[in-house]
XYZ file of C-alpha atoms in Angstrom:
701
model
C -20.595 -1.367 -21.827
C -19.646 -4.339 -19.648
C -20.969 -7.968 -21.048
C -23.499 -8.795 -19.739
C -22.136 -12.406 -18.814
C -20.162 -10.421 -15.610
C -23.320 -8.724 -14.433
C -23.997 -11.594 -11.757
C -20.597 -11.182 -10.781
C -21.080 -7.042 -10.212
C -24.606 -7.583 -8.238
C -24.499 -6.358 -4.723
C -22.672 -9.001 -2.138
C -25.755 -8.529 -0.391
C -28.098 -10.172 -3.381
C -26.476 -13.794 -1.970
C -28.705 -15.741 -0.520
C -27.432 -15.882 3.437
C -26.213 -12.224 3.548
C -27.998 -9.876 5.169
C -27.780 -6.027 5.164
C -25.220 -7.114 8.816
C -22.907 -9.312 7.547
C -23.184 -7.542 4.330
C -21.308 -4.820 6.166
C -18.771 -6.846 7.781
C -17.675 -8.507 4.295
C -17.536 -4.737 2.906
C -14.748 -4.299 6.324
C -12.943 -7.437 5.625
C -12.463 -6.308 1.435
C -11.346 -3.255 2.340
C -14.870 -1.144 1.069
C -16.045 2.101 2.305
C -19.575 0.721 2.336
C -21.909 -1.994 1.422
C -23.123 -0.932 -1.575
C -19.368 -0.913 -3.137
C -18.586 -3.988 -1.714
C -19.675 -6.445 -5.569
C -19.876 -10.350 -5.720
C -16.583 -10.505 -7.211
C -14.459 -9.521 -4.762
C -15.157 -12.122 -3.212
C -13.672 -14.405 -5.739
C -10.439 -12.209 -5.726
C -10.192 -12.705 -1.218
C -7.126 -15.658 -1.444
C -7.016 -18.205 1.447
C -4.091 -18.293 3.558
C -3.524 -21.392 4.490
C -5.189 -25.006 4.325
C -6.667 -27.299 7.450
C -6.228 -30.677 6.222
C -8.203 -33.365 8.267
C -6.780 -35.775 6.732
C -4.544 -36.622 8.785
C -6.918 -39.214 11.721
C -3.991 -40.956 13.074
C -5.951 -41.481 16.854
C -4.799 -40.356 20.215
C -2.188 -42.219 21.656
C -0.490 -41.911 17.575
C -0.617 -37.920 17.672
C 2.544 -36.809 16.919
C 3.793 -33.588 18.996
C 2.060 -30.202 17.766
C 0.870 -31.129 14.856
C -2.240 -31.243 13.656
C -4.768 -34.232 13.177
C -8.772 -34.599 13.025
C -9.208 -37.368 15.877
C -12.933 -38.874 16.555
C -13.785 -39.874 19.792
C -16.592 -40.328 22.296
C -17.030 -37.630 25.605
C -16.508 -39.198 29.218
C -16.797 -35.795 31.548
C -16.500 -32.305 31.459
C -13.977 -31.202 33.878
C -14.909 -26.940 34.709
C -12.991 -24.473 37.123
C -13.593 -24.518 40.518
C -15.911 -21.779 41.148
C -13.904 -18.149 41.186
C -11.624 -19.352 39.827
C -12.019 -18.943 35.943
C -8.580 -18.256 35.011
C -7.839 -21.594 35.148
C -9.399 -23.806 31.952
C -12.323 -25.968 31.269
C -11.644 -29.024 30.771
C -13.817 -31.555 28.785
C -12.141 -35.513 28.435
C -12.574 -37.896 25.073
C -10.985 -41.203 24.282
C -10.644 -43.595 21.222
C -10.215 -46.747 21.257
C -5.930 -46.054 21.534
C -6.388 -43.275 24.704
C -7.370 -40.228 25.684
C -7.125 -36.705 25.406
C -8.053 -33.405 27.556
C -9.631 -30.714 25.249
C -8.614 -27.324 27.012
C -10.749 -24.271 27.051
C -10.650 -20.504 28.750
C -12.577 -18.165 30.123
C -15.595 -20.484 28.916
C -18.910 -18.222 29.121
C -22.290 -19.924 30.008
C -23.351 -23.461 29.437
C -22.262 -24.045 25.522
C -19.305 -26.886 25.525
C -21.870 -28.820 27.625
C -24.418 -28.375 24.417
C -21.784 -28.744 21.717
C -20.081 -31.657 23.841
C -22.603 -33.711 25.576
C -21.441 -36.856 27.252
C -21.540 -40.089 26.004
C -21.766 -37.905 22.168
C -19.368 -39.810 19.607
C -17.838 -36.160 18.371
C -15.483 -34.999 16.089
C -12.554 -32.642 16.746
C -9.900 -30.764 14.608
C -6.736 -28.948 16.544
C -2.985 -28.825 17.089
C -1.873 -31.638 19.936
C 0.665 -31.292 22.727
C 2.494 -33.378 24.690
C 2.625 -32.487 28.379
C 3.947 -35.002 30.798
C 2.964 -38.085 29.099
C -1.198 -36.251 28.459
C -1.992 -35.041 25.388
C -4.348 -32.157 24.714
C -5.977 -29.711 22.464
C -6.370 -25.815 22.974
C -9.206 -24.883 21.321
C -9.645 -26.916 18.704
C -10.174 -25.485 15.227
C -12.989 -27.705 14.616
C -16.340 -29.964 16.589
C -18.405 -31.409 15.110
C -21.027 -34.432 16.245
C -20.274 -37.511 14.748
C -23.841 -37.964 13.542
C -23.607 -34.231 12.248
C -20.103 -33.817 10.151
C -21.847 -36.155 7.059
C -20.897 -33.596 4.679
C -17.547 -32.148 6.377
C -14.660 -31.431 4.239
C -11.626 -32.894 4.490
C -9.458 -30.464 3.545
C -10.779 -26.849 4.244
C -9.346 -23.184 3.456
C -8.701 -20.493 6.517
C -9.634 -16.890 4.870
C -8.621 -13.081 6.532
C -11.981 -12.617 8.998
C -12.632 -9.548 10.449
C -13.915 -8.957 14.022
C -17.397 -10.513 14.462
C -17.669 -12.391 10.748
C -17.082 -16.331 11.763
C -15.015 -18.722 9.428
C -18.571 -20.692 8.279
C -20.746 -17.777 6.673
C -17.861 -16.213 4.650
C -16.891 -19.968 3.305
C -20.562 -20.120 2.834
C -20.620 -16.482 0.989
C -17.580 -17.145 -1.053
C -19.328 -20.700 -2.343
C -22.629 -18.541 -3.938
C -20.092 -16.023 -5.598
C -18.078 -19.177 -7.051
C -22.123 -20.099 -7.836
C -22.648 -17.218 -9.960
C -19.677 -17.960 -11.495
C -19.884 -17.903 -16.021
C -17.948 -19.717 -18.674
C -15.231 -16.834 -18.854
C -13.227 -16.467 -22.028
C -9.551 -17.128 -22.562
C -8.118 -13.642 -22.506
C -3.967 -15.983 -22.466
C -2.173 -16.390 -25.240
C -2.670 -19.913 -25.961
C 1.388 -20.826 -26.379
C 1.491 -19.231 -23.474
C -0.933 -20.306 -21.281
C 0.068 -23.780 -22.652
C 4.116 -23.504 -21.437
C 2.765 -22.020 -17.815
C 0.124 -24.620 -17.116
C -2.080 -22.347 -16.950
C -5.432 -23.209 -16.236
C -8.568 -21.741 -17.787
C -9.749 -18.858 -16.097
C -12.752 -20.426 -14.489
C -11.242 -23.220 -13.262
C -8.967 -21.134 -11.930
C -10.781 -19.543 -9.213
C -12.616 -23.127 -8.358
C -8.802 -24.175 -7.718
C -7.967 -21.038 -5.656
C -10.716 -21.712 -3.153
C -11.071 -25.423 -3.596
C -6.958 -26.462 -2.919
C -6.366 -29.859 -2.540
C -3.699 -30.027 0.004
C -0.880 -27.276 0.786
C 0.535 -27.008 -2.541
C -2.724 -25.395 -3.373
C -2.285 -22.653 -1.164
C 1.126 -21.410 -2.541
C 1.729 -18.075 -4.754
C 2.966 -21.132 -7.506
C 0.775 -23.134 -7.505
C -1.436 -22.763 -11.262
C -4.568 -21.240 -9.951
C -2.351 -18.372 -8.418
C -0.190 -18.411 -10.898
C -3.157 -17.500 -13.638
C -5.304 -15.341 -11.546
C -1.611 -13.526 -10.912
C -1.327 -12.947 -14.113
C -4.442 -12.278 -15.010
C -4.343 -9.252 -12.728
C -0.329 -8.072 -14.207
C -2.339 -8.273 -17.708
C -4.980 -5.903 -16.492
C -3.221 -3.755 -14.855
C -0.633 -3.907 -18.110
C -2.682 -3.729 -20.853
C -4.701 -0.273 -19.154
C -1.514 1.391 -18.786
C -0.265 0.642 -21.928
C -4.042 2.335 -23.559
C -2.995 5.345 -21.677
C 0.705 5.314 -23.102
C -0.898 5.139 -26.134
C -3.941 7.527 -25.606
C -1.117 10.087 -24.371
C 1.286 8.893 -27.135
C -2.100 9.938 -30.027
C -2.719 13.661 -28.349
C 0.880 15.433 -30.334
C 2.535 17.633 -27.831
C 3.222 20.790 -28.804
C 7.389 20.662 -28.906
C 8.926 23.059 -26.369
C 12.021 25.090 -27.714
C 13.905 25.418 -24.184
C 16.057 29.448 -25.075
C 18.038 28.443 -22.523
C 17.657 31.928 -21.098
C 15.246 31.757 -18.067
C 17.317 28.575 -16.973
C 20.617 30.252 -17.423
C 19.522 33.143 -14.643
C 18.766 30.163 -12.594
C 21.419 28.656 -12.689
C 23.520 31.426 -11.971
C 21.259 32.125 -8.623
C 22.540 29.271 -7.571
C 24.848 28.488 -4.376
C 25.679 25.742 -5.777
C 26.012 24.095 -8.629
C 23.860 21.183 -9.990
C 24.980 17.588 -9.244
C 26.072 15.533 -12.475
C 23.149 13.113 -12.835
C 20.540 16.097 -12.179
C 22.285 17.883 -15.133
C 21.302 14.466 -17.266
C 17.478 14.008 -15.692
C 17.562 17.872 -17.587
C 19.207 16.707 -20.665
C 16.984 13.956 -20.938
C 13.504 16.197 -20.260
C 15.061 18.433 -22.981
C 15.109 15.817 -24.824
C 12.114 14.597 -24.017
C 9.945 17.555 -24.511
C 11.495 19.321 -28.116
C 10.075 16.385 -29.833
C 6.535 16.098 -31.157
C 5.509 13.056 -28.647
C 4.343 13.900 -25.289
C 7.215 13.088 -22.691
C 5.775 10.940 -19.680
C 8.946 10.650 -17.612
C 9.007 9.522 -13.887
C 12.353 11.107 -11.599
C 12.956 9.536 -9.305
C 15.754 10.666 -6.544
C 16.227 9.792 -3.009
C 15.252 12.828 -0.180
C 17.014 15.622 -0.963
C 19.008 14.322 -4.150
C 16.968 17.596 -6.042
C 13.944 17.348 -7.424
C 12.480 20.453 -6.774
C 15.537 21.771 -8.840
C 15.200 19.269 -11.912
C 11.779 20.185 -12.545
C 12.170 24.284 -12.112
C 14.778 24.116 -14.775
C 12.043 22.222 -16.631
C 9.262 23.965 -15.688
C 11.393 27.442 -17.211
C 12.120 25.708 -20.769
C 8.108 25.395 -20.726
C 8.069 29.268 -19.955
C 10.687 30.076 -22.036
C 8.879 28.674 -24.999
C 6.080 31.082 -24.430
C 3.679 28.211 -22.341
C 2.392 27.234 -18.634
C 3.607 24.574 -16.737
C 1.785 23.348 -13.312
C 3.475 21.466 -10.014
C 1.101 19.431 -8.091
C 1.231 18.199 -5.430
C -0.366 15.425 -2.462
C -1.139 18.155 0.526
C -0.960 21.782 0.954
C 1.417 21.673 3.210
C 3.771 20.714 0.250
C 2.366 23.520 -2.373
C 2.947 25.872 0.181
C 6.418 24.707 1.033
C 7.330 24.083 -3.007
C 6.050 27.504 -3.265
C 8.667 29.296 -1.143
C 11.172 27.259 -2.486
C 10.476 27.464 -6.030
C 9.785 31.332 -6.334
C 13.285 31.889 -4.303
C 14.950 30.604 -7.555
C 12.808 31.618 -9.993
C 12.535 35.385 -8.953
C 15.982 36.131 -10.458
C 14.261 34.968 -14.240
C 11.312 36.931 -13.753
C 8.871 34.275 -13.701
C 5.610 34.778 -12.839
C 4.009 32.136 -10.198
C 0.960 31.246 -8.329
C 0.100 29.426 -6.044
C -3.197 27.070 -6.424
C -5.372 24.995 -2.833
C -8.752 23.882 -2.391
C -7.818 26.972 0.660
C -7.721 29.736 -1.599
C -11.423 31.272 -1.873
C -13.122 34.000 -2.673
C -12.095 37.140 -4.544
C -8.589 35.903 -4.138
C -9.543 32.455 -6.207
C -10.396 34.896 -8.627
C -7.941 36.357 -9.316
C -5.728 33.766 -8.913
C -7.587 31.761 -11.625
C -7.860 34.928 -14.065
C -4.135 35.476 -14.094
C -4.200 31.712 -15.427
C -6.702 31.924 -17.663
C -4.842 34.961 -19.508
C -1.309 33.419 -19.144
C -0.118 36.091 -16.886
C 0.931 33.346 -14.049
C 3.768 31.075 -15.849
C 4.276 28.837 -13.259
C 1.554 27.993 -10.900
C 1.814 25.061 -7.945
C -0.786 23.654 -6.074
C -2.853 20.352 -4.741
C -5.771 18.495 -7.300
C -6.807 21.785 -7.239
C -5.091 23.015 -9.921
C -7.123 20.723 -12.365
C -11.310 21.615 -11.578
C -13.063 22.455 -13.917
C -13.793 26.029 -13.117
C -9.734 26.278 -13.967
C -8.506 27.306 -17.567
C -5.327 27.309 -18.548
C -4.269 29.712 -21.669
C -0.890 27.175 -22.923
C -0.611 24.627 -20.468
C 2.921 22.505 -21.771
C 4.500 20.953 -18.751
C 2.406 19.563 -16.034
C 4.952 18.099 -13.005
C 3.009 15.521 -10.182
C 4.552 15.635 -6.954
C 4.950 12.196 -5.363
C 3.246 10.267 -8.279
C 2.111 7.278 -5.803
C -0.182 9.303 -3.337
C -2.292 10.096 -6.850
C -3.702 7.342 -9.053
C -3.547 5.574 -12.083
C -6.869 8.578 -12.688
C -5.739 11.449 -11.661
C -3.228 11.277 -14.703
C -6.078 10.798 -17.212
C -8.475 13.237 -15.926
C -5.214 15.701 -16.986
C -5.523 14.662 -20.611
C -9.636 14.087 -20.480
C -9.972 17.806 -20.186
C -8.575 18.406 -23.416
C -4.775 19.213 -21.981
C -2.192 17.809 -23.608
C 0.695 18.280 -21.192
C 3.968 17.004 -21.214
C 4.548 14.831 -18.106
C 7.134 15.071 -15.271
C 6.306 12.496 -12.575
C 8.755 12.934 -9.430
C 9.312 10.621 -6.482
C 11.413 10.620 -3.323
C 10.386 7.437 -2.885
C 12.655 4.911 -4.357
C 11.146 2.586 -6.378
C 12.253 -0.613 -7.490
C 12.362 -1.549 -11.487
C 9.661 -4.280 -10.661
C 6.919 -2.241 -9.042
C 7.668 1.048 -11.415
C 6.090 -1.304 -14.227
C 3.310 -2.532 -11.884
C 2.574 1.299 -11.229
C 4.003 3.678 -14.263
C 4.145 0.468 -16.733
C 7.345 1.228 -19.624
C 7.329 5.187 -18.212
C 10.807 6.693 -19.242
C 13.150 6.894 -15.741
C 15.571 9.311 -14.564
C 17.402 8.857 -11.415
C 18.879 10.832 -9.409
C 21.687 8.864 -7.539
C 23.673 11.745 -5.653
C 23.218 13.603 -2.704
C 24.003 17.113 -3.529
C 26.592 19.004 -2.614
C 27.743 19.903 0.957
C 25.259 17.270 2.452
C 26.483 15.195 5.580
C 25.589 11.624 6.615
C 23.259 10.865 9.044
C 23.972 8.590 11.530
C 21.495 5.864 12.481
C 21.340 3.556 15.722
C 18.463 2.039 16.769
C 17.419 1.256 20.963
C 15.108 -0.951 22.184
C 11.446 1.537 24.272
C 13.480 0.299 27.745
C 15.337 3.351 27.247
C 13.267 5.821 25.883
C 14.493 8.386 29.092
C 17.858 8.298 28.109
C 16.428 9.239 24.744
C 14.341 12.123 26.346
C 17.331 13.383 28.224
C 19.452 13.295 25.670
C 17.005 15.481 23.765
C 17.095 18.237 26.407
C 20.722 18.711 26.467
C 20.013 18.475 22.547
C 17.641 21.561 22.883
C 18.941 23.586 25.544
C 22.236 23.737 22.841
C 19.713 25.189 20.613
C 19.087 21.469 18.531
C 15.656 21.684 16.662
C 14.071 17.494 16.729
C 11.245 15.407 15.496
C 9.583 12.413 17.033
C 7.788 10.296 15.083
C 4.612 8.099 16.196
C 3.225 5.445 14.584
C -0.477 6.007 15.541
C -2.647 10.091 16.660
C -4.510 8.894 19.813
C -4.259 5.443 22.733
C -6.634 2.840 21.593
C -7.610 -0.013 23.724
C -6.423 -2.654 20.193
C -3.153 -1.655 20.366
C -0.151 -0.899 22.978
C 2.107 1.824 20.318
C 2.229 5.282 22.436
C -0.319 7.351 19.967
C 1.081 10.954 19.093
C -0.685 12.640 21.522
C -0.382 10.245 24.286
C 3.621 11.230 23.771
C 3.430 14.643 23.092
C 1.879 14.995 26.574
C 4.594 12.116 28.601
C 7.150 15.107 26.425
C 5.453 18.152 27.659
C 5.877 16.591 30.959
C 9.377 16.322 31.246
C 10.512 19.419 28.667
C 8.156 21.842 28.822
C 5.415 23.341 27.129
C 7.200 25.042 23.972
C 6.865 21.053 21.705
C 4.553 21.064 18.362
C 2.018 18.337 17.649
C 0.983 17.631 14.241
C -1.524 14.755 13.254
C -3.465 13.960 10.711
C -6.973 14.106 12.104
C -5.898 17.884 12.014
C -7.430 20.806 9.831
C -4.704 21.787 7.106
C -4.505 25.193 8.750
C -3.445 23.567 12.187
C -0.668 21.492 10.971
C 0.944 24.669 8.763
C 0.364 26.660 11.791
C 2.065 24.041 14.097
C 4.969 23.339 10.858
C 5.250 26.871 10.839
C 5.849 27.171 15.016
C 9.115 24.542 14.308
C 10.359 25.999 11.295
C 10.034 29.521 12.506
C 12.084 28.161 16.285
C 8.927 28.536 18.230
C 9.201 25.273 19.003
C 12.178 23.328 19.383
C 10.306 19.582 18.867
C 8.275 18.117 17.068
C 5.151 15.626 17.819
C 3.711 14.343 15.012
C 2.135 10.765 12.163
C 3.855 9.780 9.288
C 2.283 13.749 7.991
C 5.582 15.350 7.638
C 6.746 11.819 6.037
C 6.666 13.647 2.447
C 8.652 16.717 2.038
C 8.668 19.409 4.658
C 11.196 21.506 4.834
C 12.942 22.089 7.681
C 16.681 22.520 7.316
C 18.032 22.946 10.987
C 15.988 19.878 12.478
C 19.076 17.470 13.333
C 17.438 15.030 15.307
C 14.812 12.310 14.184
C 13.370 9.915 16.985
C 11.134 6.927 15.140
C 9.187 5.340 17.753
C 7.785 1.783 17.078
C 9.832 1.677 14.182
C 9.854 -2.097 13.757
C 6.051 -1.219 12.656
C 7.309 0.739 9.602
C 8.765 -0.027 5.723
C 12.645 0.574 5.049
C 11.163 2.925 2.518
C 9.385 4.774 4.807
C 11.893 4.777 7.756
C 14.061 5.913 5.277
C 11.894 8.858 3.889
C 11.120 10.021 7.464
C 15.023 9.822 8.126
C 15.420 12.237 4.953
C 13.689 14.990 7.316
C 16.874 15.894 9.169
C 20.467 16.224 7.364
C 19.409 19.755 5.138
C 21.644 21.755 7.231
C 24.782 22.129 7.767
C 24.792 20.481 11.087
C 26.000 16.286 10.973
C 22.690 15.143 11.964
C 21.253 11.810 13.152
C 18.339 9.052 12.715
C 17.199 6.790 16.503
C 15.823 3.606 15.675
C 13.436 3.786 18.996
C 12.071 -0.604 18.584
C 10.409 -2.962 21.128
C 11.878 -6.281 21.796
C 12.185 -9.219 20.986
C 12.218 -8.678 17.472
C 11.535 -11.093 14.332
C 14.736 -11.838 12.419
C 12.999 -10.278 9.855
C 12.442 -7.286 11.851
C 16.596 -7.029 13.139
C 17.858 -7.681 8.785
C 15.727 -4.616 8.390
C 16.740 -2.285 10.956
C 20.115 -2.956 10.021
C 19.485 -2.140 6.096
C 18.541 1.216 7.631
C 21.410 1.095 10.045
C 24.624 0.586 7.128
C 22.944 2.269 3.993
C 21.233 5.341 3.193
C 20.818 4.567 -0.147
C 17.213 4.514 -0.847
C 17.614 2.616 -3.825
C 19.242 -0.933 -2.309
C 17.193 -0.022 0.576
C 13.662 -0.232 -1.187
C 15.016 -3.592 -3.393
C 15.251 -4.523 -0.167
C 12.296 -3.204 1.612
C 10.273 -5.436 -1.335
C 12.503 -8.495 -0.393
C 12.001 -8.609 2.837
C 8.793 -7.807 3.061
C 6.000 -7.156 -0.775
C 4.559 -5.374 -2.221
C 2.079 -3.535 -0.613
C 3.385 -2.470 1.861
C 6.393 -0.974 0.085
C 4.785 2.827 -0.448
C 3.795 3.688 2.854
C -0.524 1.935 3.087
C -1.635 -0.224 0.668
C -4.506 2.258 -0.439
C -2.143 5.275 -1.086
C -2.715 4.412 -5.272
C 0.046 2.448 -5.833
C -1.674 -1.417 -7.345
C -2.409 -3.268 -4.581
C -2.581 -6.445 -5.519
C -4.945 -9.158 -4.540
C -3.360 -12.693 -6.330
C -0.242 -11.080 -7.867
C 2.889 -10.802 -6.051
C 5.534 -8.929 -7.267
C 8.281 -11.313 -5.377
C 6.468 -14.209 -6.107
C 5.701 -13.961 -9.601
C 8.108 -10.923 -10.847
C 8.491 -13.589 -14.047
C 4.403 -12.896 -15.176
C 4.630 -8.893 -14.408
C 7.429 -9.625 -17.027
C 5.678 -11.300 -19.648
C 2.371 -9.631 -19.250
C 5.107 -6.601 -19.964
C 5.166 -7.939 -23.379
C 1.903 -9.585 -24.465
C 0.646 -6.381 -23.510
C 2.928 -4.379 -26.057
C 2.186 -7.083 -28.501
C -1.855 -7.232 -28.947
C -2.317 -3.621 -28.754
C 0.146 -3.291 -31.787
C -1.365 -5.901 -33.869
C -4.556 -5.361 -32.296
C -4.889 -1.557 -30.831
C -8.615 -1.559 -30.716
C -9.545 -4.713 -29.049
C -11.825 -6.088 -31.636
C -10.492 -9.807 -32.462
C -11.500 -12.319 -30.936
C -9.615 -11.879 -28.324
C -9.426 -8.477 -27.698
C -12.892 -8.569 -26.992
C -11.838 -11.847 -24.760
C -9.587 -9.072 -23.257
C -11.719 -6.384 -22.702
C -14.218 -8.624 -20.510
C -10.638 -9.558 -18.394
C -10.479 -5.061 -17.980
C -13.975 -4.980 -16.715
C -14.180 -8.039 -14.385
C -10.848 -6.165 -12.868
C -12.304 -2.937 -12.755
C -10.466 -1.267 -15.022
C -13.508 0.572 -17.225
C -11.469 4.127 -16.827
C -9.404 2.139 -19.702
C -11.977 0.506 -22.165
C -13.475 4.942 -22.392
C -9.750 5.138 -23.564
C -10.908 2.736 -26.129
C -13.472 4.660 -27.047
C -12.736 7.596 -27.108
C -8.954 7.185 -28.861
């Protein structure tokens, strides 16, 4: 049960004074919640301000430096609206103080609100950036305008928060202040020596400090309040991952006795020999599975490094030992593709393979689940349909999870919750830096595949500005005429008012107009069967050019595709660009990747595209991406099951993550059920961070 102490924080956001249904739904959108009911008071506490308006700088009009943000108290002299019919000209209001005159400048003014807000002869306070032009100062759209008579309670420093359309800063600020009023005196869950060493304020004071920064330093990630809350977030994550580990360890694994009979047949049938790092990974996995503790291993390998073969050899070992193995993929396309690849190789060993996805229905589904239950099906490949209640296994020894970052820790737990305790191998093609592995997976054992399989050709990568898109279309025309296949990746599905990015549907239309009708289209809004049909047509060569959004990023295998065009490459994460690039260069042909960008690029943008041009090492690229962009974006979207931290930052607080990991391990070793005084406080921390799942483990354990 959640401690009653936290009840006020878990009340719906609509329980705050001044938050009606409309504001509640705007706040929910801002907080990234599906609907207003999901948003709680506590979520507002974790919304960190990103800059500070400091109104203490009040030099007087004539002494205001160019470009500085200043606060001016002055009297309104006159209004100068634009001439009739010239609404593109600015509206100016002139004010003066003892030192000089200032023009307040507004664009696209509707109605007479300025006359009401700034009546002539009224003393007012304005705050904003001053620009000097021809010896005259002006302030465009001040951040703040208030009559001096009403400014009594105006704060001198004010934090600025992220906003969403329709939500005013004033309303948000008020809601956050009401949320802070509900903050109870939280117990101290940090180790006392550590808190002293790091100058951590107590938890309640840290929230207050986060929302009431005194100066610019208070907004910095290294401010004591932010470091404290960042540490708490890491600690909650590390304790819950450690509890999952502890639970997985507590349920003994079944030792897998590999005979090498089936894997030997598979190896004989291979047209190439495995790389050294593939062999090393297989050795690690077989060693882990031979023990009576359950394996929990992460297999990281760049696109095309041959993870599927490693997984197959591990699954063959489970079958040799008289058991079953499953391979869970995040999408239908991927599951069926794994099935196609693995069936070919496993046929040599006579292993019986089934595929089960959400689209398997009726009699066919019943027949498959029957074969799984009797053990006739030895390797089962599918989506999370594999773990629905209607599916039971005869003897599941190994679960392989592909593209783990698309599955949260929760799905990993559901497996264990079914009373099944297979060994687990988690595969990802996203090379994840060590800090992120720690944050997302805790102390998992990691195997890395660092070599490209024999015969892989390097991919030539070039950057081209959008203005030259016509040349690219011409190049494609001749490449397709020579029988080559190409992808064209777009960031959006359909044209939207807000964005000037070219959408997949619109780009498809322009390419059809230029190159003829045989062009495929795949995007996330299409149904499963539609996507599969478009992919199939591309694979078989019915279409030679496929326009797609990033749905092709994960694992779709078309060995003879040799050209990849990525539009608006500056909008993608490096790791994601690297993944997309890995869709080509899988066959015998030399391949190329064209990064189309819209200029002018920022320094950072240019640095990122250069790294891709210069390197094909996914691990190096991922480390650089983390350095340049931060962890939130690294694995694609914030929602993809990775820890999208709210206050903690892997770049700014990496030292704290390491401390939190050791602290969590030490705490659980001394107090595995969290019953001590500090243990009880840590339970409160877990609830505060919505890690209830982990606490259920304590009870179930």
